[in-house]
Amino acid sequence: MKYLRIKRKKDITKILKSGKRAHADSLTLVYLPAKETAFAVCVGKKYGKSTVRNRIKRLLREAFRAQRDVKPTAFLFIPRIKEEYSYAAFVRDTEKLLKKERLFENQRSEAVGAEPQISAPAETV
């Protein structure tokens, strides 16, 4: 998935002040509607040394890239402090939050008990 990177402190502060928040087990998502999809990860020094912080950022970026058809939104991901961080947990929670907040482009409401209609093939004579 293609996205812009949010780099300026001014933009991050704007998202933090006026954005909507959603929480999961391993991270917090703050987002605002935007013209294009943009993304940033906030990982401070309290998370550990630079190798740990960089690993968290790599895992979150890759977990976000794995998502398809996301609405144009400015995203800010803030991980929770834990002993270990895993790619699987970040993918699971990212998908969970995007579904919960209805941030996928093609969000379908699936009817319970509805079966797909299959037409019989036409016979040729």
mmCIF file of C-alpha atoms in Angstrom:
data_model
loop_
_atom_site.group_PDB
_atom_site.id
_atom_site.type_symbol
_atom_site.label_atom_id
_atom_site.label_comp_id
_atom_site.label_asym_id
_atom_site.label_seq_id
_atom_site.Cartn_x
_atom_site.Cartn_y
_atom_site.Cartn_z
ATOM 1 C CA MET A 1 0.000 0.000 0.000
ATOM 2 C CA LYS A 2 1.272 3.467 -0.851
ATOM 3 C CA TYR A 3 1.198 6.158 1.807
ATOM 4 C CA LEU A 4 2.866 9.413 2.768
ATOM 5 C CA ARG A 5 5.033 9.692 5.874
ATOM 6 C CA ILE A 6 4.129 12.310 8.451
ATOM 7 C CA LYS A 7 7.397 13.918 9.533
ATOM 8 C CA ARG A 8 6.670 17.420 10.836
ATOM 9 C CA LYS A 9 6.020 17.937 14.533
ATOM 10 C CA LYS A 10 3.251 20.407 13.624
ATOM 11 C CA ASP A 11 1.321 17.700 11.758
ATOM 12 C CA ILE A 12 1.762 15.124 14.522
ATOM 13 C CA THR A 13 0.605 17.612 17.152
ATOM 14 C CA LYS A 14 -2.484 18.455 15.066
ATOM 15 C CA ILE A 15 -3.428 14.777 14.837
ATOM 16 C CA LEU A 16 -2.849 14.234 18.565
ATOM 17 C CA LYS A 17 -4.975 17.250 19.556
ATOM 18 C CA SER A 18 -7.944 16.878 17.245
ATOM 19 C CA GLY A 19 -7.867 13.251 16.092
ATOM 20 C CA LYS A 20 -10.094 10.367 17.111
ATOM 21 C CA ARG A 21 -8.565 7.592 19.217
ATOM 22 C CA ALA A 22 -9.019 3.844 19.164
ATOM 23 C CA HIS A 23 -7.318 1.371 21.487
ATOM 24 C CA ALA A 24 -6.246 -2.274 21.144
ATOM 25 C CA ASP A 25 -4.079 -4.653 23.151
ATOM 26 C CA SER A 26 -0.743 -3.654 21.653
ATOM 27 C CA LEU A 27 -1.299 -0.133 20.287
ATOM 28 C CA THR A 28 -3.335 3.058 20.136
ATOM 29 C CA LEU A 29 -4.497 4.568 16.850
ATOM 30 C CA VAL A 30 -5.097 8.311 16.439
ATOM 31 C CA TYR A 31 -6.519 9.392 13.077
ATOM 32 C CA LEU A 32 -7.959 12.296 11.105
ATOM 33 C CA PRO A 33 -9.597 12.348 7.655
ATOM 34 C CA ALA A 34 -7.168 13.586 4.992
ATOM 35 C CA LYS A 35 -6.831 13.963 1.235
ATOM 36 C CA GLU A 36 -4.235 11.185 1.039
ATOM 37 C CA THR A 37 -3.264 8.299 3.287
ATOM 38 C CA ALA A 38 -0.460 9.374 5.610
ATOM 39 C CA PHE A 39 1.221 7.461 8.412
ATOM 40 C CA ALA A 40 3.509 8.003 11.412
ATOM 41 C CA VAL A 41 4.663 6.029 14.442
ATOM 42 C CA CYS A 42 5.387 7.694 17.795
ATOM 43 C CA VAL A 43 7.965 5.760 19.806
ATOM 44 C CA GLY A 44 9.719 7.676 22.590
ATOM 45 C CA LYS A 45 12.791 6.887 24.649
ATOM 46 C CA LYS A 46 10.722 5.202 27.354
ATOM 47 C CA TYR A 47 10.341 2.184 25.022
ATOM 48 C CA GLY A 48 14.005 1.270 25.235
ATOM 49 C CA LYS A 49 17.232 1.762 23.352
ATOM 50 C CA SER A 50 17.328 2.841 19.725
ATOM 51 C CA THR A 51 17.484 -0.730 18.405
ATOM 52 C CA VAL A 52 14.241 -1.587 20.208
ATOM 53 C CA ARG A 53 12.528 1.633 19.072
ATOM 54 C CA ASN A 54 13.607 1.104 15.455
ATOM 55 C CA ARG A 55 12.367 -2.501 15.529
ATOM 56 C CA ILE A 56 8.957 -1.343 16.816
ATOM 57 C CA LYS A 57 8.746 1.216 14.010
ATOM 58 C CA ARG A 58 9.705 -1.356 11.357
ATOM 59 C CA LEU A 59 7.123 -3.845 12.641
ATOM 60 C CA LEU A 60 4.334 -1.238 12.741
ATOM 61 C CA ARG A 61 5.159 0.106 9.278
ATOM 62 C CA GLU A 62 5.066 -3.384 7.819
ATOM 63 C CA ALA A 63 1.829 -4.232 9.667
ATOM 64 C CA PHE A 64 0.230 -1.104 8.206
ATOM 65 C CA ARG A 65 1.510 -1.909 4.694
ATOM 66 C CA ALA A 66 -0.165 -5.319 4.928
ATOM 67 C CA GLN A 67 -3.603 -3.649 5.081
ATOM 68 C CA ARG A 68 -5.401 -3.054 1.783
ATOM 69 C CA ASP A 69 -8.035 -0.512 0.706
ATOM 70 C CA VAL A 70 -7.663 1.974 3.560
ATOM 71 C CA LYS A 71 -9.581 5.254 3.291
ATOM 72 C CA PRO A 72 -7.514 8.440 2.848
ATOM 73 C CA THR A 73 -6.687 9.246 6.460
ATOM 74 C CA ALA A 74 -3.769 10.549 8.512
ATOM 75 C CA PHE A 75 -2.772 7.774 10.934
ATOM 76 C CA LEU A 76 -0.641 7.989 14.048
ATOM 77 C CA PHE A 77 0.248 4.718 15.765
ATOM 78 C CA ILE A 78 1.398 4.672 19.383
ATOM 79 C CA PRO A 79 2.466 1.231 20.668
ATOM 80 C CA ARG A 80 1.927 0.143 24.245
ATOM 81 C CA ILE A 81 4.970 -0.544 26.398
ATOM 82 C CA LYS A 82 5.565 -4.308 26.607
ATOM 83 C CA GLU A 83 8.377 -6.755 27.197
ATOM 84 C CA GLU A 84 8.198 -8.156 23.645
ATOM 85 C CA TYR A 85 6.740 -6.867 20.411
ATOM 86 C CA SER A 86 5.552 -9.139 17.621
ATOM 87 C CA TYR A 87 4.580 -8.566 14.026
ATOM 88 C CA ALA A 88 1.555 -10.861 14.363
ATOM 89 C CA ALA A 89 0.146 -8.834 17.270
ATOM 90 C CA PHE A 90 0.588 -5.565 15.384
ATOM 91 C CA VAL A 91 -1.093 -6.942 12.228
ATOM 92 C CA ARG A 92 -3.994 -8.348 14.248
ATOM 93 C CA ASP A 93 -4.545 -5.127 16.203
ATOM 94 C CA THR A 94 -4.100 -2.857 13.173
ATOM 95 C CA GLU A 95 -6.732 -4.784 11.230
ATOM 96 C CA LYS A 96 -9.020 -4.895 14.277
ATOM 97 C CA LEU A 97 -8.812 -1.117 14.798
ATOM 98 C CA LEU A 98 -9.311 -0.283 11.120
ATOM 99 C CA LYS A 99 -12.416 -2.494 10.980
ATOM 100 C CA LYS A 100 -13.763 -1.142 14.269
ATOM 101 C CA GLU A 101 -13.384 2.467 13.137
ATOM 102 C CA ARG A 102 -14.653 1.678 9.603
ATOM 103 C CA LEU A 103 -11.523 2.940 7.883
ATOM 104 C CA PHE A 104 -11.484 0.390 5.063
ATOM 105 C CA GLU A 105 -12.562 1.638 1.628
ATOM 106 C CA ASN A 106 -14.865 -1.288 0.787
ATOM 107 C CA GLN A 107 -16.465 -2.137 4.131
ATOM 108 C CA ARG A 108 -19.150 -4.728 3.476
ATOM 109 C CA SER A 109 -21.971 -5.511 5.846
ATOM 110 C CA GLU A 110 -22.319 -9.244 5.668
ATOM 111 C CA ALA A 111 -25.863 -10.524 6.038
ATOM 112 C CA VAL A 112 -26.320 -13.440 8.402
ATOM 113 C CA GLY A 113 -27.541 -16.548 6.620
ATOM 114 C CA ALA A 114 -27.331 -14.992 3.179
ATOM 115 C CA GLU A 115 -26.112 -17.372 0.524
ATOM 116 C CA PRO A 116 -24.540 -16.241 -2.730
ATOM 117 C CA GLN A 117 -26.791 -16.544 -5.762
ATOM 118 C CA ILE A 118 -25.376 -18.924 -8.364
ATOM 119 C CA SER A 119 -27.094 -19.058 -11.714
ATOM 120 C CA ALA A 120 -27.203 -22.250 -13.740
ATOM 121 C CA PRO A 121 -25.106 -22.226 -16.906
ATOM 122 C CA ALA A 122 -27.062 -21.725 -20.120
ATOM 123 C CA GLU A 123 -27.414 -24.829 -22.245
ATOM 124 C CA THR A 124 -26.336 -24.665 -25.838
ATOM 125 C CA VAL A 125 -28.246 -26.537 -28.532
#
